[in-house]
Amino acid sequence: MVQRPDETPTDTATTATATGIAGEVWRLPARGFATFVAALPAPMTIGTVTLDDGSDVTGFLVEPYAVEGAEDITHHGGWRAYREQPAGAPA
């Protein structure tokens, strides 16, 4: 998981490690998923994410080129935990 300088923290295959991060699994009807994907701005994308139990789900990712040089924030355990850090706290 990385923090792009001016964006929401994102997960990408280029930063995949054995370290897990907290996530959410949502169930959407096909029509809702299609609407979501159609509105997804570049460089966001859809891909496969492997969960702790070994199952694969369709997930929300970012294209690798978009995170070159971005700060690795995986150690926070998820984007919600990262966002809850007090202002000025070390990343």
PDB file of N, CA and C in Angstrom:
ATOM      1  N   MET A   1       0.853  -1.156   0.000  1.00  0.00           N
ATOM      2  CA  MET A   1       0.000   0.000   0.000  1.00  0.00           C
ATOM      3  C   MET A   1       0.903   1.223   0.000  1.00  0.00           C
ATOM      4  N   VAL A   2       0.553   2.178  -0.848  1.00  0.00           N
ATOM      5  CA  VAL A   2       1.370   3.386  -0.965  1.00  0.00           C
ATOM      6  C   VAL A   2       0.504   4.629  -0.865  1.00  0.00           C
ATOM      7  N   GLN A   3       1.145   5.718  -0.484  1.00  0.00           N
ATOM      8  CA  GLN A   3       0.483   7.024  -0.447  1.00  0.00           C
ATOM      9  C   GLN A   3       1.040   7.855  -1.586  1.00  0.00           C
ATOM     10  N   ARG A   4       0.200   8.114  -2.578  1.00  0.00           N
ATOM     11  CA  ARG A   4       0.603   9.029  -3.639  1.00  0.00           C
ATOM     12  C   ARG A   4       0.570  10.430  -3.043  1.00  0.00           C
ATOM     13  N   PRO A   5       1.459  11.317  -3.456  1.00  0.00           N
ATOM     14  CA  PRO A   5       1.571  12.631  -2.835  1.00  0.00           C
ATOM     15  C   PRO A   5       0.273  13.420  -2.721  1.00  0.00           C
ATOM     16  N   ASP A   6      -0.612  13.318  -3.695  1.00  0.00           N
ATOM     17  CA  ASP A   6      -1.820  14.141  -3.689  1.00  0.00           C
ATOM     18  C   ASP A   6      -3.100  13.327  -3.813  1.00  0.00           C
ATOM     19  N   GLU A   7      -3.047  12.062  -3.433  1.00  0.00           N
ATOM     20  CA  GLU A   7      -4.188  11.185  -3.659  1.00  0.00           C
ATOM     21  C   GLU A   7      -4.530  10.360  -2.432  1.00  0.00           C
ATOM     22  N   THR A   8      -5.619   9.592  -2.538  1.00  0.00           N
ATOM     23  CA  THR A   8      -6.021   8.626  -1.526  1.00  0.00           C
ATOM     24  C   THR A   8      -5.030   7.475  -1.532  1.00  0.00           C
ATOM     25  N   PRO A   9      -4.660   6.930  -0.377  1.00  0.00           N
ATOM     26  CA  PRO A   9      -3.777   5.764  -0.356  1.00  0.00           C
ATOM     27  C   PRO A   9      -4.350   4.635  -1.195  1.00  0.00           C
ATOM     28  N   THR A  10      -3.484   3.940  -1.924  1.00  0.00           N
ATOM     29  CA  THR A  10      -3.938   2.882  -2.808  1.00  0.00           C
ATOM     30  C   THR A  10      -3.067   1.648  -2.687  1.00  0.00           C
ATOM     31  N   ASP A  11      -3.625   0.544  -3.094  1.00  0.00           N
ATOM     32  CA  ASP A  11      -2.906  -0.726  -3.126  1.00  0.00           C
ATOM     33  C   ASP A  11      -2.535  -1.005  -4.567  1.00  0.00           C
ATOM     34  N   THR A  12      -1.397  -1.622  -4.792  1.00  0.00           N
ATOM     35  CA  THR A  12      -0.976  -1.954  -6.137  1.00  0.00           C
ATOM     36  C   THR A  12      -0.144  -3.220  -6.123  1.00  0.00           C
ATOM     37  N   ALA A  13      -0.191  -3.947  -7.197  1.00  0.00           N
ATOM     38  CA  ALA A  13       0.552  -5.204  -7.287  1.00  0.00           C
ATOM     39  C   ALA A  13       2.051  -4.985  -7.136  1.00  0.00           C
ATOM     40  N   THR A  14       2.540  -3.816  -7.489  1.00  0.00           N
ATOM     41  CA  THR A  14       3.976  -3.583  -7.402  1.00  0.00           C
ATOM     42  C   THR A  14       4.450  -3.489  -5.962  1.00  0.00           C
ATOM     43  N   THR A  15       3.546  -3.286  -5.022  1.00  0.00           N
ATOM     44  CA  THR A  15       3.954  -3.195  -3.625  1.00  0.00           C
ATOM     45  C   THR A  15       3.508  -4.414  -2.830  1.00  0.00           C
ATOM     46  N   ALA A  16       3.039  -5.428  -3.529  1.00  0.00           N
ATOM     47  CA  ALA A  16       2.542  -6.620  -2.842  1.00  0.00           C
ATOM     48  C   ALA A  16       3.668  -7.279  -2.055  1.00  0.00           C
ATOM     49  N   THR A  17       3.389  -7.597  -0.808  1.00  0.00           N
ATOM     50  CA  THR A  17       4.344  -8.266   0.060  1.00  0.00           C
ATOM     51  C   THR A  17       3.592  -9.313   0.862  1.00  0.00           C
ATOM     52  N   ALA A  18       4.286  -9.992   1.749  1.00  0.00           N
ATOM     53  CA  ALA A  18       3.632 -10.957   2.629  1.00  0.00           C
ATOM     54  C   ALA A  18       2.868 -10.246   3.737  1.00  0.00           C
ATOM     55  N   THR A  19       3.010  -8.936   3.829  1.00  0.00           N
ATOM     56  CA  THR A  19       2.314  -8.153   4.845  1.00  0.00           C
ATOM     57  C   THR A  19       0.871  -7.935   4.424  1.00  0.00           C
ATOM     58  N   GLY A  20      -0.056  -8.301   5.285  1.00  0.00           N
ATOM     59  CA  GLY A  20      -1.464  -8.083   4.976  1.00  0.00           C
ATOM     60  C   GLY A  20      -1.896  -6.686   5.359  1.00  0.00           C
ATOM     61  N   ILE A  21      -2.945  -6.225   4.733  1.00  0.00           N
ATOM     62  CA  ILE A  21      -3.551  -4.953   5.099  1.00  0.00           C
ATOM     63  C   ILE A  21      -5.039  -5.185   5.303  1.00  0.00           C
ATOM     64  N   ALA A  22      -5.635  -4.364   6.128  1.00  0.00           N
ATOM     65  CA  ALA A  22      -7.077  -4.455   6.348  1.00  0.00           C
ATOM     66  C   ALA A  22      -7.798  -4.032   5.078  1.00  0.00           C
ATOM     67  N   GLY A  23      -8.882  -4.689   4.804  1.00  0.00           N
ATOM     68  CA  GLY A  23      -9.678  -4.343   3.626  1.00  0.00           C
ATOM     69  C   GLY A  23     -11.140  -4.608   3.895  1.00  0.00           C
ATOM     70  N   GLU A  24     -11.934  -4.360   2.912  1.00  0.00           N
ATOM     71  CA  GLU A  24     -13.365  -4.609   3.002  1.00  0.00           C
ATOM     72  C   GLU A  24     -13.785  -5.414   1.789  1.00  0.00           C
ATOM     73  N   VAL A  25     -14.668  -6.364   1.970  1.00  0.00           N
ATOM     74  CA  VAL A  25     -15.218  -7.123   0.859  1.00  0.00           C
ATOM     75  C   VAL A  25     -16.685  -6.728   0.742  1.00  0.00           C
ATOM     76  N   TRP A  26     -17.049  -6.233  -0.419  1.00  0.00           N
ATOM     77  CA  TRP A  26     -18.411  -5.784  -0.679  1.00  0.00           C
ATOM     78  C   TRP A  26     -19.036  -6.684  -1.731  1.00  0.00           C
ATOM     79  N   ARG A  27     -20.307  -6.929  -1.624  1.00  0.00           N
ATOM     80  CA  ARG A  27     -21.044  -7.692  -2.622  1.00  0.00           C
ATOM     81  C   ARG A  27     -21.901  -6.698  -3.403  1.00  0.00           C
ATOM     82  N   LEU A  28     -21.671  -6.638  -4.720  1.00  0.00           N
ATOM     83  CA  LEU A  28     -22.429  -5.728  -5.574  1.00  0.00           C
ATOM     84  C   LEU A  28     -23.151  -6.522  -6.653  1.00  0.00           C
ATOM     85  N   PRO A  29     -24.349  -6.107  -7.008  1.00  0.00           N
ATOM     86  CA  PRO A  29     -24.996  -6.744  -8.150  1.00  0.00           C
ATOM     87  C   PRO A  29     -24.216  -6.363  -9.416  1.00  0.00           C
ATOM     88  N   ALA A  30     -24.327  -7.167 -10.456  1.00  0.00           N
ATOM     89  CA  ALA A  30     -23.575  -6.927 -11.694  1.00  0.00           C
ATOM     90  C   ALA A  30     -23.780  -5.503 -12.212  1.00  0.00           C
ATOM     91  N   ARG A  31     -24.982  -5.013 -12.174  1.00  0.00           N
ATOM     92  CA  ARG A  31     -25.264  -3.661 -12.666  1.00  0.00           C
ATOM     93  C   ARG A  31     -24.532  -2.609 -11.825  1.00  0.00           C
ATOM     94  N   GLY A  32     -24.534  -2.779 -10.500  1.00  0.00           N
ATOM     95  CA  GLY A  32     -23.824  -1.848  -9.627  1.00  0.00           C
ATOM     96  C   GLY A  32     -22.326  -1.875  -9.867  1.00  0.00           C
ATOM     97  N   PHE A  33     -21.781  -3.071 -10.089  1.00  0.00           N
ATOM     98  CA  PHE A  33     -20.353  -3.202 -10.364  1.00  0.00           C
ATOM     99  C   PHE A  33     -20.012  -2.514 -11.685  1.00  0.00           C
ATOM    100  N   ALA A  34     -20.852  -2.707 -12.698  1.00  0.00           N
ATOM    101  CA  ALA A  34     -20.613  -2.085 -14.002  1.00  0.00           C
ATOM    102  C   ALA A  34     -20.631  -0.563 -13.894  1.00  0.00           C
ATOM    103  N   THR A  35     -21.549  -0.031 -13.119  1.00  0.00           N
ATOM    104  CA  THR A  35     -21.630   1.416 -12.915  1.00  0.00           C
ATOM    105  C   THR A  35     -20.378   1.929 -12.204  1.00  0.00           C
ATOM    106  N   PHE A  36     -19.934   1.190 -11.181  1.00  0.00           N
ATOM    107  CA  PHE A  36     -18.724   1.555 -10.440  1.00  0.00           C
ATOM    108  C   PHE A  36     -17.506   1.566 -11.355  1.00  0.00           C
ATOM    109  N   VAL A  37     -17.323   0.505 -12.127  1.00  0.00           N
ATOM    110  CA  VAL A  37     -16.162   0.398 -13.009  1.00  0.00           C
ATOM    111  C   VAL A  37     -16.188   1.475 -14.083  1.00  0.00           C
ATOM    112  N   ALA A  38     -17.349   1.768 -14.616  1.00  0.00           N
ATOM    113  CA  ALA A  38     -17.462   2.793 -15.664  1.00  0.00           C
ATOM    114  C   ALA A  38     -17.047   4.176 -15.162  1.00  0.00           C
ATOM    115  N   ALA A  39     -17.217   4.424 -13.882  1.00  0.00           N
ATOM    116  CA  ALA A  39     -16.879   5.730 -13.313  1.00  0.00           C
ATOM    117  C   ALA A  39     -15.464   5.794 -12.743  1.00  0.00           C
ATOM    118  N   LEU A  40     -14.728   4.706 -12.813  1.00  0.00           N
ATOM    119  CA  LEU A  40     -13.399   4.625 -12.219  1.00  0.00           C
ATOM    120  C   LEU A  40     -12.394   5.447 -13.033  1.00  0.00           C
ATOM    121  N   PRO A  41     -11.794   6.473 -12.429  1.00  0.00           N
ATOM    122  CA  PRO A  41     -10.826   7.282 -13.175  1.00  0.00           C
ATOM    123  C   PRO A  41      -9.464   6.598 -13.252  1.00  0.00           C
ATOM    124  N   ALA A  42      -8.759   6.842 -14.337  1.00  0.00           N
ATOM    125  CA  ALA A  42      -7.381   6.362 -14.445  1.00  0.00           C
ATOM    126  C   ALA A  42      -6.561   7.082 -13.383  1.00  0.00           C
ATOM    127  N   PRO A  43      -5.625   6.449 -12.759  1.00  0.00           N
ATOM    128  CA  PRO A  43      -5.039   5.141 -13.016  1.00  0.00           C
ATOM    129  C   PRO A  43      -5.648   4.016 -12.175  1.00  0.00           C
ATOM    130  N   MET A  44      -6.834   4.249 -11.605  1.00  0.00           N
ATOM    131  CA  MET A  44      -7.478   3.204 -10.825  1.00  0.00           C
ATOM    132  C   MET A  44      -7.934   2.097 -11.764  1.00  0.00           C
ATOM    133  N   THR A  45      -7.952   0.860 -11.249  1.00  0.00           N
ATOM    134  CA  THR A  45      -8.301  -0.285 -12.076  1.00  0.00           C
ATOM    135  C   THR A  45      -8.893  -1.385 -11.208  1.00  0.00           C
ATOM    136  N   ILE A  46      -9.342  -2.433 -11.852  1.00  0.00           N
ATOM    137  CA  ILE A  46      -9.894  -3.595 -11.171  1.00  0.00           C
ATOM    138  C   ILE A  46      -8.950  -4.769 -11.434  1.00  0.00           C
ATOM    139  N   GLY A  47      -8.706  -5.589 -10.421  1.00  0.00           N
ATOM    140  CA  GLY A  47      -7.832  -6.746 -10.572  1.00  0.00           C
ATOM    141  C   GLY A  47      -8.145  -7.774  -9.501  1.00  0.00           C
ATOM    142  N   THR A  48      -7.289  -8.764  -9.386  1.00  0.00           N
ATOM    143  CA  THR A  48      -7.493  -9.839  -8.420  1.00  0.00           C
ATOM    144  C   THR A  48      -6.681  -9.573  -7.158  1.00  0.00           C
ATOM    145  N   VAL A  49      -7.327  -9.757  -6.018  1.00  0.00           N
ATOM    146  CA  VAL A  49      -6.701  -9.586  -4.708  1.00  0.00           C
ATOM    147  C   VAL A  49      -6.838 -10.908  -3.964  1.00  0.00           C
ATOM    148  N   THR A  50      -5.752 -11.386  -3.368  1.00  0.00           N
ATOM    149  CA  THR A  50      -5.788 -12.619  -2.585  1.00  0.00           C
ATOM    150  C   THR A  50      -5.979 -12.273  -1.119  1.00  0.00           C
ATOM    151  N   LEU A  51      -7.002 -12.868  -0.511  1.00  0.00           N
ATOM    152  CA  LEU A  51      -7.302 -12.628   0.897  1.00  0.00           C
ATOM    153  C   LEU A  51      -6.485 -13.553   1.796  1.00  0.00           C
ATOM    154  N   ASP A  52      -6.465 -13.261   3.094  1.00  0.00           N
ATOM    155  CA  ASP A  52      -5.711 -14.074   4.059  1.00  0.00           C
ATOM    156  C   ASP A  52      -6.080 -15.550   4.012  1.00  0.00           C
ATOM    157  N   ASP A  53      -7.336 -15.851   3.710  1.00  0.00           N
ATOM    158  CA  ASP A  53      -7.763 -17.255   3.677  1.00  0.00           C
ATOM    159  C   ASP A  53      -7.390 -17.955   2.378  1.00  0.00           C
ATOM    160  N   GLY A  54      -6.700 -17.262   1.479  1.00  0.00           N
ATOM    161  CA  GLY A  54      -6.256 -17.841   0.220  1.00  0.00           C
ATOM    162  C   GLY A  54      -7.227 -17.667  -0.926  1.00  0.00           C
ATOM    163  N   SER A  55      -8.416 -17.170  -0.646  1.00  0.00           N
ATOM    164  CA  SER A  55      -9.386 -16.967  -1.727  1.00  0.00           C
ATOM    165  C   SER A  55      -9.044 -15.693  -2.503  1.00  0.00           C
ATOM    166  N   ASP A  56      -9.431 -15.690  -3.757  1.00  0.00           N
ATOM    167  CA  ASP A  56      -9.224 -14.526  -4.615  1.00  0.00           C
ATOM    168  C   ASP A  56     -10.549 -13.811  -4.835  1.00  0.00           C
ATOM    169  N   VAL A  57     -10.513 -12.488  -4.786  1.00  0.00           N
ATOM    170  CA  VAL A  57     -11.687 -11.669  -5.060  1.00  0.00           C
ATOM    171  C   VAL A  57     -11.301 -10.582  -6.051  1.00  0.00           C
ATOM    172  N   THR A  58     -12.286 -10.040  -6.710  1.00  0.00           N
ATOM    173  CA  THR A  58     -12.054  -8.897  -7.590  1.00  0.00           C
ATOM    174  C   THR A  58     -11.858  -7.686  -6.700  1.00  0.00           C
ATOM    175  N   GLY A  59     -10.794  -6.939  -6.970  1.00  0.00           N
ATOM    176  CA  GLY A  59     -10.462  -5.826  -6.097  1.00  0.00           C
ATOM    177  C   GLY A  59     -10.137  -4.545  -6.833  1.00  0.00           C
ATOM    178  N   PHE A  60     -10.041  -3.502  -6.080  1.00  0.00           N
ATOM    179  CA  PHE A  60      -9.788  -2.139  -6.525  1.00  0.00           C
ATOM    180  C   PHE A  60      -8.286  -1.895  -6.410  1.00  0.00           C
ATOM    181  N   LEU A  61      -7.619  -1.626  -7.516  1.00  0.00           N
ATOM    182  CA  LEU A  61      -6.169  -1.446  -7.550  1.00  0.00           C
ATOM    183  C   LEU A  61      -5.811  -0.148  -8.265  1.00  0.00           C
ATOM    184  N   VAL A  62      -4.522   0.078  -8.394  1.00  0.00           N
ATOM    185  CA  VAL A  62      -4.032   1.224  -9.160  1.00  0.00           C
ATOM    186  C   VAL A  62      -2.928   0.717 -10.087  1.00  0.00           C
ATOM    187  N   GLU A  63      -2.842   1.310 -11.267  1.00  0.00           N
ATOM    188  CA  GLU A  63      -1.808   0.929 -12.227  1.00  0.00           C
ATOM    189  C   GLU A  63      -0.428   1.215 -11.628  1.00  0.00           C
ATOM    190  N   PRO A  64       0.524   0.295 -11.824  1.00  0.00           N
ATOM    191  CA  PRO A  64       1.863   0.447 -11.232  1.00  0.00           C
ATOM    192  C   PRO A  64       2.568   1.766 -11.568  1.00  0.00           C
ATOM    193  N   TYR A  65       2.398   2.276 -12.784  1.00  0.00           N
ATOM    194  CA  TYR A  65       3.099   3.514 -13.156  1.00  0.00           C
ATOM    195  C   TYR A  65       2.706   4.683 -12.252  1.00  0.00           C
ATOM    196  N   ALA A  66       1.510   4.629 -11.689  1.00  0.00           N
ATOM    197  CA  ALA A  66       0.997   5.752 -10.915  1.00  0.00           C
ATOM    198  C   ALA A  66       1.587   5.850  -9.516  1.00  0.00           C
ATOM    199  N   VAL A  67       2.307   4.834  -9.078  1.00  0.00           N
ATOM    200  CA  VAL A  67       2.851   4.864  -7.721  1.00  0.00           C
ATOM    201  C   VAL A  67       4.373   4.846  -7.681  1.00  0.00           C
ATOM    202  N   GLU A  68       4.993   5.036  -8.824  1.00  0.00           N
ATOM    203  CA  GLU A  68       6.454   5.094  -8.847  1.00  0.00           C
ATOM    204  C   GLU A  68       6.914   6.224  -7.937  1.00  0.00           C
ATOM    205  N   GLY A  69       7.772   5.902  -6.986  1.00  0.00           N
ATOM    206  CA  GLY A  69       8.300   6.895  -6.057  1.00  0.00           C
ATOM    207  C   GLY A  69       7.372   7.245  -4.909  1.00  0.00           C
ATOM    208  N   ALA A  70       6.214   6.598  -4.831  1.00  0.00           N
ATOM    209  CA  ALA A  70       5.270   6.895  -3.749  1.00  0.00           C
ATOM    210  C   ALA A  70       5.754   6.278  -2.437  1.00  0.00           C
ATOM    211  N   GLU A  71       5.307   6.834  -1.347  1.00  0.00           N
ATOM    212  CA  GLU A  71       5.688   6.368  -0.015  1.00  0.00           C
ATOM    213  C   GLU A  71       4.967   5.058   0.329  1.00  0.00           C
ATOM    214  N   ASP A  72       5.705   4.055   0.773  1.00  0.00           N
ATOM    215  CA  ASP A  72       5.122   2.778   1.192  1.00  0.00           C
ATOM    216  C   ASP A  72       4.540   2.951   2.592  1.00  0.00           C
ATOM    217  N   ILE A  73       3.238   2.745   2.710  1.00  0.00           N
ATOM    218  CA  ILE A  73       2.561   2.904   4.007  1.00  0.00           C
ATOM    219  C   ILE A  73       1.936   1.583   4.471  1.00  0.00           C
ATOM    220  N   THR A  74       2.405   0.474   3.925  1.00  0.00           N
ATOM    221  CA  THR A  74       1.871  -0.845   4.264  1.00  0.00           C
ATOM    222  C   THR A  74       1.903  -1.098   5.765  1.00  0.00           C
ATOM    223  N   HIS A  75       2.951  -0.634   6.438  1.00  0.00           N
ATOM    224  CA  HIS A  75       3.112  -0.900   7.872  1.00  0.00           C
ATOM    225  C   HIS A  75       1.967  -0.350   8.727  1.00  0.00           C
ATOM    226  N   HIS A  76       1.150   0.531   8.174  1.00  0.00           N
ATOM    227  CA  HIS A  76      -0.007   1.042   8.909  1.00  0.00           C
ATOM    228  C   HIS A  76      -1.130   0.008   8.969  1.00  0.00           C
ATOM    229  N   GLY A  77      -1.101  -0.971   8.070  1.00  0.00           N
ATOM    230  CA  GLY A  77      -2.095  -2.041   8.097  1.00  0.00           C
ATOM    231  C   GLY A  77      -3.362  -1.782   7.311  1.00  0.00           C
ATOM    232  N   GLY A  78      -3.461  -0.669   6.650  1.00  0.00           N
ATOM    233  CA  GLY A  78      -4.644  -0.350   5.850  1.00  0.00           C
ATOM    234  C   GLY A  78      -4.816   1.153   5.729  1.00  0.00           C
ATOM    235  N   TRP A  79      -5.610   1.559   4.744  1.00  0.00           N
ATOM    236  CA  TRP A  79      -5.738   2.997   4.517  1.00  0.00           C
ATOM    237  C   TRP A  79      -6.502   3.700   5.620  1.00  0.00           C
ATOM    238  N   ARG A  80      -7.463   3.034   6.260  1.00  0.00           N
ATOM    239  CA  ARG A  80      -8.193   3.689   7.354  1.00  0.00           C
ATOM    240  C   ARG A  80      -7.243   3.994   8.520  1.00  0.00           C
ATOM    241  N   ALA A  81      -6.384   3.026   8.858  1.00  0.00           N
ATOM    242  CA  ALA A  81      -5.416   3.245   9.942  1.00  0.00           C
ATOM    243  C   ALA A  81      -4.453   4.371   9.576  1.00  0.00           C
ATOM    244  N   TYR A  82      -4.038   4.412   8.336  1.00  0.00           N
ATOM    245  CA  TYR A  82      -3.143   5.473   7.881  1.00  0.00           C
ATOM    246  C   TYR A  82      -3.824   6.833   8.006  1.00  0.00           C
ATOM    247  N   ARG A  83      -5.079   6.906   7.569  1.00  0.00           N
ATOM    248  CA  ARG A  83      -5.809   8.171   7.608  1.00  0.00           C
ATOM    249  C   ARG A  83      -6.105   8.645   9.020  1.00  0.00           C
ATOM    250  N   GLU A  84      -6.123   7.723   9.978  1.00  0.00           N
ATOM    251  CA  GLU A  84      -6.401   8.067  11.375  1.00  0.00           C
ATOM    252  C   GLU A  84      -5.177   8.588  12.121  1.00  0.00           C
ATOM    253  N   GLN A  85      -4.006   8.584  11.482  1.00  0.00           N
ATOM    254  CA  GLN A  85      -2.804   9.106  12.113  1.00  0.00           C
ATOM    255  C   GLN A  85      -2.953  10.596  12.361  1.00  0.00           C
ATOM    256  N   PRO A  86      -2.522  11.073  13.519  1.00  0.00           N
ATOM    257  CA  PRO A  86      -2.602  12.521  13.784  1.00  0.00           C
ATOM    258  C   PRO A  86      -1.764  13.311  12.779  1.00  0.00           C
ATOM    259  N   ALA A  87      -2.200  14.498  12.468  1.00  0.00           N
ATOM    260  CA  ALA A  87      -1.442  15.366  11.566  1.00  0.00           C
ATOM    261  C   ALA A  87      -0.024  15.541  12.095  1.00  0.00           C
ATOM    262  N   GLY A  88       0.942  15.425  11.222  1.00  0.00           N
ATOM    263  CA  GLY A  88       2.338  15.587  11.621  1.00  0.00           C
ATOM    264  C   GLY A  88       2.978  14.339  12.174  1.00  0.00           C
ATOM    265  N   ALA A  89       2.198  13.256  12.352  1.00  0.00           N
ATOM    266  CA  ALA A  89       2.769  11.990  12.861  1.00  0.00           C
ATOM    267  C   ALA A  89       3.660  11.393  11.772  1.00  0.00           C
ATOM    268  N   PRO A  90       4.727  10.702  12.166  1.00  0.00           N
ATOM    269  CA  PRO A  90       5.594  10.102  11.155  1.00  0.00           C
ATOM    270  C   PRO A  90       4.816   9.043  10.366  1.00  0.00           C
ATOM    271  N   ALA A  91       5.082   9.004   9.069  1.00  0.00           N
ATOM    272  CA  ALA A  91       4.407   8.025   8.205  1.00  0.00           C
ATOM    273  C   ALA A  91       4.973   6.712   8.462  1.00  0.00           C
TER     274      ALA A  91
END
